[in-house]
Amino acid sequence: MAFYFMHTSYIARGSCLRASDIKKLRGTPWKTNWTKEDLVGILDETGPFESIYHFASFNLSWFVEKCFNNQQGKPLKLEAFQQVMLDMLWNKKFPMILATRGAGKTFMLALYALLRALLVPGSKIVIVGAGFRQAKLVFKYIEQLYEASPLVKEAVSHWGGPKYGSDAATLRVGLSSIQAIPIGDGEKIRGLRATVLIADEFASIPEDIFDIVIEPFTAVHMNPAERAAQQRFVARLEGLGADSGIIDAIQNTQGFGNQVVISGTPSYKHNHFYKRWAVYMAFLKSKGDPKKLKHALEERQLAATGKFTEISDDDVSHAEVSWHHYSVFQLPHTALPEGFMEEDIIRKAKATYPAHRFAMEYLSQFPDDTDGFIKRSWIERATPKPPEDIPVYVELYGDPRATYVMGVDPARFNDNLGVVVFKITERGRELVYCQAWDRTQFSVSAQKIREIVKRFNVEYIAMDKGGGGEEIREWLCKKVDGVDPADFIWVIPDQMEKFTGDKTGMSAPGKKILEMVDFTNAWISLAAHGVESNIQQCHILFPDRGDDQRIYDQYMRHFARNEIRDGEKEMLQRDLWGVDDWEADQIAAITGEKTQRSFGVTQNIEECINETCAITRMVSPKGTESFELPKLAEQPEGLDMRRRDRWSALMLVNYAAKVYMGTGHQPKTGVGMSTGSRPRGSYTNRGVRRRGSVQY
């Protein structure tokens, strides 16, 4: 994508440079012919603090290099594209950043937040992400800059430095503050105020929560009384027929007001991120033309409400003045400086990722859809979203009144062990939990499976008997120190004699809920088409979000507690959102135990969806179906290391749900459903269409 930058002409000046001249120079190319005497004159005129502000606001990269250090303790020098990104963030009211993975957009958001807090006293900067982990990731970069930069640390440390809590991460910078928060369902953060709102990984933030709760953070001006007085003065001048140039000059003294920054990796065109990007681009391409602006406003209204709304002339007139506040920075990996990213990593990603995913991750593009056996748009349709529908929420601990089934795909030569849990409700099979772990001892995997069964009171399990499944089955019902025999998991009665050699296990303590599945081509074909059909018909429903507070409530309900400690909250957040390298190092420093980076349940669910959408259907010359990942264009060392364990677990759990529902069992009435209005027609109770054996 081409980038265009408009600059004012360089201002010719006389022998005396004043602070007012610097203000005029903002937005011009970053070059000067100032002398040492000029700089000393500015210092004498405005004092040390204000002079630094004038220099910094004209050339932010100069200020960054003088005041910030990198992790090696050297001055932080920004690349040209980073300077442009920072300049856009500083000067635009509605900037949007889409950048390739590895371009450092999260780092730049952190640098910008700290600069804004330092140079604009009174700034209230709020950082949000889909989960608290993403918001904290921006904040962690702020902390790294703080710790690496002695000048900044000395200036800010007496306000306490960065502080982490279970519900917020905060940094006070004089009259300014930076706060990273979890959004949850939006109820606990209503009423917050911000002069700068930073929304990272925007595609994963629920659209309804952003529009109704988060974006209104910026509704009130930093100095509302001053702003109101200025508007009254401007209105009086307009009534007296004052020149428009004078009025514009007065209004420009207040800057552009509060700011909303949107950043993230692009998603598919059916995601709300694309709709907002399209509106921004429409404003920019209009270049202030009233007809094009009216069309852009109509598109924005249609995207927000789903309805066509007549746009008034006043709305168009306002847009003619404000369209230039919008900006889009779209950076593919091909536009980065040579050597900025590892070429081997790019080649590997291009070879292993499906084309649509590579386009999102590295080309900063919004693809139409996936091109595999199951379309991403089908999953989007099968994801209930408010306000029309009651969403599916991620669960770490099940509802004791609800029914759960589980699919387990043991670790094969290059896969993880994958687990998927469905909650069976009146409207369908809700995917509420997904986990995967590297191949480990069979006894450890068996213990993890028992723990998940206890968390959700699982009533039926389907597990592939190959790839270590038979060994795990033995450990699930083996006497082990510390394991209550009541927690043993046995095969179902129909398979007892086949797998144990006799039927003595029928009278043994434990649950007889495990069905061992033979992963033949015929079974896989039936199961894959079953998943495809059930997603298309919205029988399988996917979660729209994870919610920290709901996880806390689940935990307290499971353990019959009335309160939860901060340490427990942090543990649950790691289970939900995962552990990155920085957090692993922090945990290791506190506990003294080595901690590995790991995915949380929300990330595993997303990977389950990615694997599902990557699977392709192939037919041999003899007519035999197979469901595999697409062939690699460039296979590293001849070994395909891509994962498909979660996809296999999804087939197994869907099979388990069909068996459970098709043998005469019915979901318990009145459980697993939220109160309120019935969901739309596509999410109704499907009932059991066939009793006895499973029908795909």
XYZ file of C-alpha atoms in Angstrom:
696
model
C 0.000 0.000 0.000
C 1.296 3.438 -0.857
C 1.752 6.084 1.818
C 1.386 9.804 1.257
C 2.506 12.482 3.688
C 1.671 16.161 3.342
C 4.112 18.737 4.707
C 3.916 22.483 4.996
C 6.703 24.525 3.460
C 9.785 25.214 5.493
C 9.432 28.588 7.122
C 12.036 31.204 6.213
C 13.076 33.092 9.293
C 15.212 35.945 10.396
C 18.030 35.913 12.882
C 15.841 35.336 15.938
C 14.099 31.973 16.518
C 11.273 31.920 19.052
C 9.081 29.186 20.570
C 6.199 30.386 18.404
C 8.302 29.571 15.335
C 8.682 25.985 16.506
C 4.917 25.671 16.820
C 4.610 26.737 13.184
C 7.187 24.148 12.169
C 5.236 21.182 13.512
C 4.258 18.896 10.688
C 7.188 19.947 8.470
C 10.096 17.724 7.412
C 12.437 17.022 10.306
C 15.330 19.342 9.440
C 16.488 22.627 10.847
C 19.246 25.160 10.414
C 19.182 26.191 14.052
C 22.330 27.338 15.772
C 23.485 26.829 19.352
C 22.422 30.409 20.072
C 18.895 29.586 18.827
C 18.573 26.730 21.270
C 19.935 28.779 24.176
C 17.460 31.524 23.279
C 14.539 29.102 23.478
C 15.768 27.891 26.874
C 15.976 31.482 28.150
C 12.557 32.366 26.755
C 10.513 29.424 27.976
C 12.534 27.753 30.715
C 14.005 24.241 30.749
C 10.788 22.218 30.944
C 8.728 24.048 28.327
C 11.670 24.296 25.943
C 12.079 20.512 26.024
C 8.374 20.190 25.251
C 8.700 22.501 22.224
C 11.698 20.618 20.862
C 10.135 17.220 21.539
C 6.749 17.981 20.000
C 8.465 19.193 16.842
C 10.716 16.154 16.561
C 9.652 13.286 18.805
C 12.388 10.966 17.576
C 14.994 13.487 18.746
C 13.448 13.501 22.220
C 13.270 9.696 22.279
C 16.941 9.384 21.387
C 17.963 11.906 24.068
C 15.821 10.549 26.913
C 15.186 6.837 26.282
C 17.502 3.840 26.140
C 17.103 0.431 24.577
C 17.600 -2.846 26.475
C 21.363 -2.642 25.899
C 21.548 0.743 27.620
C 22.209 2.661 24.390
C 20.177 5.631 23.099
C 16.926 4.473 21.543
C 17.095 5.316 17.848
C 13.890 4.778 15.899
C 13.762 3.452 12.359
C 12.194 5.721 9.739
C 8.900 3.782 9.699
C 8.759 3.979 13.511
C 9.273 7.744 13.374
C 6.397 8.086 10.918
C 4.185 5.837 13.065
C 4.989 7.875 16.174
C 4.327 11.148 14.355
C 0.933 9.861 13.222
C 0.027 8.762 16.738
C 0.973 12.165 18.100
C -0.843 14.296 15.541
C -3.992 12.375 14.573
C -7.187 12.057 16.581
C -8.222 8.666 15.149
C -5.065 6.772 14.133
C -5.228 3.107 13.113
C -2.188 0.818 12.933
C -2.093 -2.466 11.028
C 1.388 -3.918 10.917
C 3.027 -7.233 10.171
C 3.858 -9.528 13.022
C 7.280 -8.569 14.368
C 7.092 -4.898 13.368
C 6.937 -3.829 17.014
C 3.558 -2.085 16.978
C 2.902 -2.977 20.634
C 6.284 -1.498 21.595
C 5.447 1.693 19.673
C 2.098 1.975 21.472
C 3.964 1.724 24.777
C 6.508 4.365 23.751
C 3.748 6.681 22.587
C 1.757 6.263 25.807
C 4.789 7.122 27.924
C 5.660 10.125 25.734
C 2.108 11.466 25.899
C 2.054 11.100 29.686
C 5.428 12.869 30.028
C 4.866 15.741 27.593
C 1.146 16.468 28.089
C 0.443 16.869 31.814
C -3.023 15.724 32.838
C -3.217 12.958 30.217
C -5.307 9.969 31.248
C -4.234 7.043 29.068
C -6.252 3.829 29.186
C -5.021 0.655 27.457
C -7.425 -2.181 26.651
C -7.191 -5.494 24.815
C -9.374 -8.539 24.317
C -8.038 -9.812 27.628
C -6.083 -8.315 30.495
C -2.990 -10.122 29.182
C -2.951 -8.093 25.941
C -3.383 -4.804 27.800
C -0.594 -5.805 30.203
C 1.647 -6.639 27.251
C 1.631 -2.958 26.203
C 2.218 -1.989 29.819
C 5.168 -4.378 30.094
C 6.908 -2.535 27.278
C 6.244 0.702 29.176
C 7.932 -0.847 32.202
C 10.889 -1.968 30.088
C 11.349 1.578 28.755
C 11.049 2.924 32.288
C 13.671 0.531 33.679
C 16.104 0.993 30.763
C 15.983 4.820 30.695
C 17.644 6.467 33.732
C 16.371 9.971 32.912
C 12.768 8.806 32.646
C 13.048 6.629 35.734
C 14.510 9.456 37.804
C 11.731 11.796 36.697
C 8.905 9.333 37.367
C 10.076 6.995 40.141
C 9.015 9.189 43.089
C 5.382 8.557 42.066
C 5.885 4.868 42.718
C 6.816 3.467 39.301
C 4.812 0.761 37.489
C 2.357 -1.125 39.697
C 0.570 -4.386 38.933
C -2.677 -5.586 40.457
C -5.034 -8.414 39.624
C -7.451 -5.961 37.997
C -5.193 -3.174 36.653
C -1.631 -2.120 35.898
C -0.897 1.553 36.562
C 1.842 4.148 36.217
C 1.562 7.695 37.520
C 3.561 10.362 35.678
C 3.008 13.605 37.560
C -0.488 14.807 36.704
C -0.768 12.110 34.041
C -1.593 8.439 34.450
C -1.374 5.264 32.369
C -3.723 2.398 33.152
C -4.053 -1.062 31.561
C -7.348 -2.754 32.388
C -9.300 -5.968 31.682
C -12.607 -5.351 29.917
C -14.579 -8.443 31.010
C -18.220 -7.951 30.070
C -17.824 -4.169 30.376
C -19.889 -3.724 33.527
C -17.017 -3.059 35.931
C -15.322 -0.450 33.742
C -18.318 1.723 32.886
C -17.740 5.373 33.678
C -13.949 5.414 33.261
C -12.552 8.524 31.608
C -9.609 8.793 29.202
C -7.967 11.475 27.118
C -6.165 8.765 25.127
C -7.707 5.348 24.568
C -5.442 2.631 23.143
C -7.210 -0.522 21.888
C -4.696 -3.217 20.927
C -5.554 -6.380 18.925
C -8.819 -4.706 18.040
C -10.243 -7.654 16.067
C -10.506 -9.672 19.293
C -12.255 -6.971 21.330
C -16.040 -7.591 21.338
C -17.644 -4.971 19.127
C -20.595 -4.314 21.430
C -18.382 -3.709 24.476
C -16.104 -1.348 22.548
C -18.966 0.697 21.088
C -21.150 0.868 24.203
C -18.635 0.902 27.065
C -15.029 1.531 25.978
C -15.160 4.230 23.304
C -17.309 6.494 25.529
C -14.297 6.723 27.888
C -13.197 9.629 25.673
C -16.552 11.446 25.622
C -15.516 14.109 28.167
C -12.751 16.590 27.297
C -9.593 16.832 29.432
C -10.608 20.371 30.494
C -14.391 20.381 29.966
C -15.058 23.748 31.640
C -12.318 25.473 29.636
C -13.542 23.838 26.439
C -17.134 24.916 27.084
C -16.055 28.499 27.773
C -14.045 28.539 24.548
C -17.012 27.268 22.545
C -19.223 30.015 23.984
C -16.590 32.593 23.039
C -16.330 31.166 19.500
C -20.122 31.212 19.135
C -20.162 34.872 20.191
C -17.436 35.726 17.655
C -19.373 33.934 14.913
C -22.453 35.948 15.849
C -20.423 39.130 15.467
C -19.223 38.012 12.015
C -15.593 37.427 12.948
C -13.191 36.177 10.279
C -13.084 32.360 9.972
C -9.278 32.407 10.174
C -9.438 33.972 13.642
C -11.997 31.403 14.789
C -9.899 28.524 13.452
C -6.818 29.873 15.225
C -8.688 30.005 18.535
C -10.020 26.474 18.164
C -6.590 25.139 17.245
C -5.222 26.281 20.600
C -7.142 23.396 22.217
C -5.638 20.712 19.972
C -7.808 17.916 18.608
C -9.188 16.833 21.995
C -9.361 13.237 23.130
C -7.918 10.441 21.043
C -8.878 6.862 20.125
C -5.991 4.662 18.913
C -6.839 1.352 17.234
C -4.159 -1.226 16.549
C -3.858 -4.896 15.721
C -3.463 -7.670 13.223
C -6.153 -7.693 10.501
C -8.867 -10.335 10.617
C -11.366 -11.553 8.047
C -13.729 -9.234 6.231
C -16.677 -10.436 8.286
C -14.945 -9.142 11.450
C -15.845 -5.703 12.837
C -12.208 -4.560 12.469
C -12.578 -4.649 8.696
C -15.783 -2.591 8.817
C -14.058 0.116 10.834
C -10.993 0.049 8.571
C -13.236 0.464 5.515
C -14.896 3.521 7.082
C -11.521 5.094 7.907
C -10.336 4.512 4.349
C -13.533 6.030 2.964
C -12.934 9.209 4.983
C -9.321 9.429 3.818
C -10.105 8.796 0.159
C -12.847 11.432 0.220
C -10.226 14.166 0.784
C -13.051 16.311 2.118
C -15.390 15.948 -0.877
C -18.976 16.353 0.504
C -20.521 13.653 -1.706
C -17.870 11.093 -0.825
C -18.077 12.045 2.841
C -21.833 11.557 2.842
C -21.355 8.091 1.374
C -18.684 7.335 4.004
C -21.026 8.438 6.799
C -23.794 6.242 5.401
C -21.420 3.280 5.340
C -20.340 3.967 8.920
C -23.969 4.088 10.067
C -24.786 0.918 8.146
C -21.803 -0.888 9.681
C -22.774 0.235 13.186
C -26.537 -0.397 13.088
C -27.173 -2.624 10.086
C -29.673 -0.062 8.837
C -29.562 2.711 6.253
C -29.880 6.156 7.836
C -30.292 9.496 6.096
C -27.280 11.729 6.728
C -27.988 15.381 7.494
C -26.182 18.327 5.922
C -24.831 19.265 9.374
C -23.192 15.834 9.689
C -21.560 16.284 6.297
C -20.364 19.788 7.183
C -18.772 18.505 10.372
C -17.079 15.680 8.449
C -15.612 18.213 5.999
C -13.726 19.699 8.948
C -12.821 16.476 10.772
C -12.011 13.934 8.026
C -8.296 14.725 8.228
C -8.246 13.535 11.861
C -8.375 9.943 10.542
C -5.260 8.059 9.523
C -4.298 4.489 8.676
C -0.785 3.048 8.936
C -0.735 -0.280 7.085
C 2.675 -1.966 7.107
C 3.372 -5.365 5.454
C 6.632 -7.200 6.082
C 7.830 -6.217 2.595
C 7.944 -2.545 3.655
C 10.247 -3.101 6.644
C 13.946 -2.220 6.433
C 16.110 -5.045 5.164
C 17.309 -7.187 8.045
C 14.645 -5.953 10.483
C 13.013 -9.401 10.468
C 14.487 -12.874 10.046
C 14.009 -13.913 6.433
C 14.005 -17.591 7.438
C 11.036 -16.951 9.720
C 9.148 -15.240 6.902
C 9.846 -18.095 4.492
C 8.793 -20.684 7.037
C 5.553 -18.820 7.783
C 4.773 -18.504 4.077
C 5.361 -22.234 3.619
C 3.413 -23.422 6.664
C 0.559 -20.918 6.987
C -2.516 -21.064 4.763
C -2.518 -18.147 2.295
C -5.317 -16.315 4.123
C -3.511 -16.470 7.469
C -0.187 -15.339 6.008
C -2.033 -12.395 4.414
C -3.323 -11.338 7.835
C -0.202 -11.973 9.881
C 2.506 -10.694 7.525
C 0.867 -8.693 4.706
C -1.542 -6.669 6.888
C -4.470 -7.576 4.658
C -8.100 -8.483 5.364
C -8.823 -11.756 3.496
C -12.369 -12.590 2.386
C -12.467 -16.029 4.002
C -10.509 -19.216 4.557
C -10.151 -21.642 1.651
C -10.273 -24.947 3.541
C -12.929 -27.605 4.070
C -14.648 -25.509 6.768
C -14.956 -21.760 6.197
C -14.119 -19.188 8.857
C -17.313 -17.315 7.959
C -19.328 -20.391 9.009
C -17.677 -20.299 12.421
C -18.362 -16.569 12.632
C -22.068 -17.291 11.992
C -21.969 -20.000 14.666
C -20.598 -17.532 17.247
C -23.545 -15.904 19.087
C -22.942 -12.228 19.791
C -24.874 -9.627 21.735
C -27.123 -7.762 21.638
C -29.057 -10.158 19.355
C -27.821 -13.349 21.038
C -26.481 -14.566 24.342
C -22.763 -15.254 23.798
C -20.923 -18.458 24.629
C -18.312 -17.801 27.320
C -15.059 -19.633 27.919
C -15.156 -21.805 31.053
C -12.387 -23.122 33.299
C -14.774 -24.738 35.780
C -18.122 -26.158 34.740
C -21.642 -25.458 35.912
C -22.645 -28.392 38.156
C -26.171 -28.274 36.703
C -24.994 -28.580 33.094
C -23.955 -31.507 30.888
C -20.430 -31.735 29.448
C -18.719 -34.151 27.060
C -15.059 -34.318 26.067
C -12.878 -35.343 23.131
C -9.218 -36.356 23.596
C -6.671 -36.731 20.823
C -3.471 -38.321 22.227
C -0.084 -37.013 21.131
C 1.180 -38.495 17.891
C 4.700 -38.092 16.479
C 4.423 -34.343 15.841
C 1.272 -33.270 17.663
C 0.286 -32.132 21.119
C -2.299 -33.955 23.162
C -5.522 -32.057 22.452
C -8.649 -31.792 24.612
C -11.944 -30.097 23.713
C -14.979 -29.840 26.002
C -18.567 -29.206 24.854
C -21.390 -27.992 27.062
C -24.658 -29.494 25.812
C -27.461 -26.956 26.098
C -30.903 -26.473 24.624
C -29.539 -24.395 21.761
C -26.601 -26.602 20.736
C -23.144 -27.845 21.691
C -21.124 -24.978 23.083
C -17.325 -25.157 22.848
C -16.292 -23.820 26.261
C -12.837 -25.297 26.853
C -9.797 -26.357 24.836
C -6.363 -27.356 26.041
C -3.264 -28.893 24.516
C 0.089 -29.928 25.889
C 3.296 -31.393 24.527
C 3.876 -35.088 24.634
C 4.686 -36.007 28.197
C 4.537 -39.064 30.414
C 1.294 -40.992 30.020
C 0.720 -40.860 33.772
C 0.896 -37.053 33.742
C -1.502 -36.785 30.799
C -3.908 -39.159 32.560
C -3.833 -36.992 35.697
C -4.542 -33.832 33.659
C -7.500 -35.540 31.972
C -8.896 -36.619 35.373
C -8.573 -33.016 36.583
C -10.540 -31.674 33.601
C -13.224 -34.341 34.117
C -13.582 -33.242 37.752
C -13.731 -29.550 36.809
C -16.593 -30.098 34.403
C -18.184 -33.302 35.744
C -17.811 -34.749 32.229
C -20.390 -37.418 31.393
C -18.913 -38.902 28.203
C -15.435 -39.009 26.644
C -14.314 -40.086 23.172
C -10.565 -40.740 22.788
C -8.512 -41.995 19.858
C -7.061 -45.364 20.830
C -3.941 -44.800 18.711
C -0.985 -42.476 19.293
C -0.693 -43.402 22.966
C -4.426 -43.564 23.638
C -4.273 -47.161 24.863
C -1.484 -46.311 27.329
C -3.386 -43.293 28.657
C -6.522 -45.457 29.048
C -4.577 -47.840 31.293
C -3.291 -44.975 33.457
C -6.781 -43.480 33.808
C -7.915 -46.512 35.835
C -4.602 -47.548 37.408
C -4.053 -47.396 41.160
C -1.800 -44.421 41.830
C -0.812 -42.801 45.105
C -2.913 -39.726 45.746
C -5.688 -40.627 43.288
C -9.099 -41.467 44.746
C -10.504 -44.645 43.132
C -13.760 -42.730 42.697
C -11.892 -40.579 40.156
C -10.838 -43.564 38.013
C -12.063 -43.410 34.412
C -12.968 -46.701 32.738
C -14.117 -47.548 29.238
C -17.854 -47.761 28.629
C -19.543 -51.107 29.453
C -19.724 -52.136 25.771
C -15.915 -51.960 25.529
C -15.028 -53.241 29.001
C -14.252 -56.819 27.996
C -12.438 -55.776 24.800
C -9.994 -53.464 26.553
C -9.660 -54.989 30.028
C -9.954 -58.689 29.155
C -12.956 -59.280 31.399
C -15.892 -57.392 32.920
C -14.547 -57.115 36.461
C -14.151 -53.385 35.968
C -17.921 -53.033 35.873
C -18.068 -53.291 39.659
C -14.925 -51.222 40.283
C -15.219 -47.641 41.607
C -14.974 -44.802 39.095
C -16.745 -43.583 35.979
C -17.466 -45.821 32.972
C -17.611 -42.994 30.448
C -14.639 -43.472 28.097
C -15.172 -44.686 24.536
C -12.035 -45.680 22.645
C -12.357 -44.727 18.974
C -10.583 -46.398 16.063
C -9.398 -43.549 13.810
C -10.052 -45.294 10.484
C -10.455 -43.372 7.227
C -14.163 -44.225 7.238
C -14.638 -42.904 10.791
C -12.665 -39.712 10.064
C -14.723 -39.066 6.927
C -18.005 -39.411 8.827
C -16.732 -37.315 11.738
C -15.320 -34.514 9.533
C -18.563 -34.194 7.577
C -20.426 -34.236 10.890
C -18.405 -31.267 12.172
C -18.870 -29.438 8.866
C -22.637 -29.938 8.887
C -23.024 -29.049 12.557
C -21.051 -25.809 12.186
C -23.018 -24.785 9.084
C -26.312 -25.442 10.873
C -25.093 -23.726 14.069
C -25.391 -26.926 16.115
C -21.826 -26.321 17.295
C -21.471 -22.872 18.877
C -18.198 -21.051 19.510
C -17.276 -18.607 22.296
C -17.204 -14.912 21.517
C -15.005 -13.949 24.439
C -13.219 -14.806 27.651
C -14.210 -12.933 30.788
C -11.939 -12.741 33.835
C -14.786 -12.047 36.263
C -16.826 -15.014 35.047
C -13.769 -17.224 35.534
C -13.406 -15.945 39.108
C -17.088 -16.710 39.739
C -16.686 -20.215 38.289
C -13.690 -20.841 40.547
C -15.504 -19.678 43.680
C -18.575 -21.752 42.809
C -16.468 -24.862 42.166
C -14.687 -24.609 45.515
C -17.697 -23.201 47.440
C -15.888 -19.948 48.223
C -17.252 -16.450 48.803
C -14.071 -14.581 47.920
C -10.934 -14.996 45.866
C -7.373 -13.871 46.584
C -5.213 -11.829 44.206
C -2.783 -14.726 43.768
C -5.650 -16.970 42.689
C -6.841 -14.326 40.232
C -3.389 -14.193 38.657
C -3.321 -17.994 38.392
C -6.717 -18.012 36.664
C -5.651 -15.227 34.306
C -2.666 -17.344 33.268
C -4.950 -20.331 32.693
C -7.308 -18.194 30.634
C -4.906 -15.995 28.641
C -1.639 -17.924 28.797
C 1.917 -17.081 29.885
C 4.328 -15.174 27.652
C 8.120 -15.074 27.965
C 8.094 -11.964 30.165
C 5.578 -13.465 32.591
C 7.487 -16.749 32.653
C 10.640 -14.876 33.700
C 8.700 -12.960 36.374
C 7.188 -16.144 37.812
C 10.591 -17.844 37.792
C 12.128 -14.872 39.640
C 9.444 -15.064 42.349
C 9.149 -18.836 42.769
C 12.659 -19.906 41.812
C 11.190 -22.521 39.470
C 11.667 -22.513 35.712
C 8.413 -21.623 33.940
C 7.710 -22.184 30.270
C 5.731 -19.994 27.914
C 2.277 -21.529 27.402
C -1.067 -20.971 25.716
C -4.167 -20.235 27.747
C -7.616 -21.660 27.042
C -8.644 -18.682 24.880
C -5.543 -19.081 22.701
C -6.095 -22.828 22.427
C -9.673 -22.229 21.280
C -8.420 -19.793 18.653
C -5.822 -22.338 17.516
C -8.536 -24.997 17.380
C -10.480 -22.726 15.020
C -7.344 -22.013 12.957
C -6.578 -25.725 12.612
C -10.186 -26.474 11.697
C -10.211 -23.828 8.975
C -6.850 -25.018 7.618
C -7.985 -28.615 7.023
C -8.576 -29.483 3.368
C -10.581 -32.354 1.892
C -8.733 -34.549 -0.583
C -10.033 -37.459 -2.676
C -7.755 -40.208 -3.992
C -8.161 -41.653 -7.537
C -10.031 -44.553 -5.916
C -12.490 -42.163 -4.255
C -11.105 -42.368 -0.690
C -11.521 -39.170 1.310
C -8.835 -37.742 3.554
C -8.773 -34.576 5.643
C -5.312 -33.099 5.997
C -3.451 -29.836 6.210
C -2.549 -28.448 2.772
C 0.751 -29.595 1.340
C 3.711 -27.396 2.162
C 5.193 -25.294 -0.589
C 8.543 -25.556 1.178
C 8.807 -28.348 3.737
C 11.498 -27.633 6.358
C 13.799 -30.648 6.572
C 11.047 -32.817 5.123
C 9.034 -32.782 8.360
C 5.593 -31.203 8.696
C 5.496 -29.732 12.202
C 2.081 -28.108 11.875
C -0.498 -29.054 14.476
C -3.889 -30.700 13.992
C -4.496 -32.164 17.452
C -7.242 -29.698 18.372
C -9.070 -30.400 15.107
C -8.980 -34.124 15.881
C -10.217 -33.448 19.426
C -13.052 -31.361 17.933
C -14.151 -34.306 15.780
C -13.994 -36.578 18.820
C -15.971 -34.301 21.140
C -18.646 -33.782 18.484
C -18.866 -37.565 18.124
C -19.102 -37.888 21.932
C -21.948 -35.364 22.022
C -23.850 -37.262 19.302
C -23.379 -40.575 21.080
C -24.464 -39.076 24.406
C -27.538 -37.423 22.926
C -28.374 -40.274 20.547
C -28.577 -43.112 23.061
C -31.673 -41.837 24.765
C -30.038 -39.257 27.049
C -31.478 -35.731 26.914
C -29.840 -32.534 28.143
C -31.057 -31.702 31.616
C -33.830 -29.129 31.325
C -33.295 -25.562 32.428
C -29.515 -25.726 32.806
C -26.650 -24.154 30.967
C -28.908 -21.409 29.648
C -28.717 -17.754 30.532
C -31.887 -15.996 31.532
C -33.370 -13.481 29.183
C -34.771 -13.532 25.686
C -34.509 -16.645 23.533
C -31.660 -16.511 21.019
C -32.396 -16.074 17.357
C -33.746 -18.913 15.279
C -30.409 -20.363 14.265
C -29.610 -21.177 17.891
C -32.752 -23.100 18.857
C -33.083 -26.505 20.526
C -32.347 -29.057 17.822
C -33.492 -32.063 19.843
C -32.444 -35.638 19.079
C -33.159 -36.571 15.487
C -32.285 -40.211 15.878
C -32.108 -42.558 18.825
C -29.776 -45.499 19.009
C -26.647 -45.331 16.897
C -25.133 -42.039 15.852
C -26.266 -40.538 12.559
C -23.924 -38.141 10.666
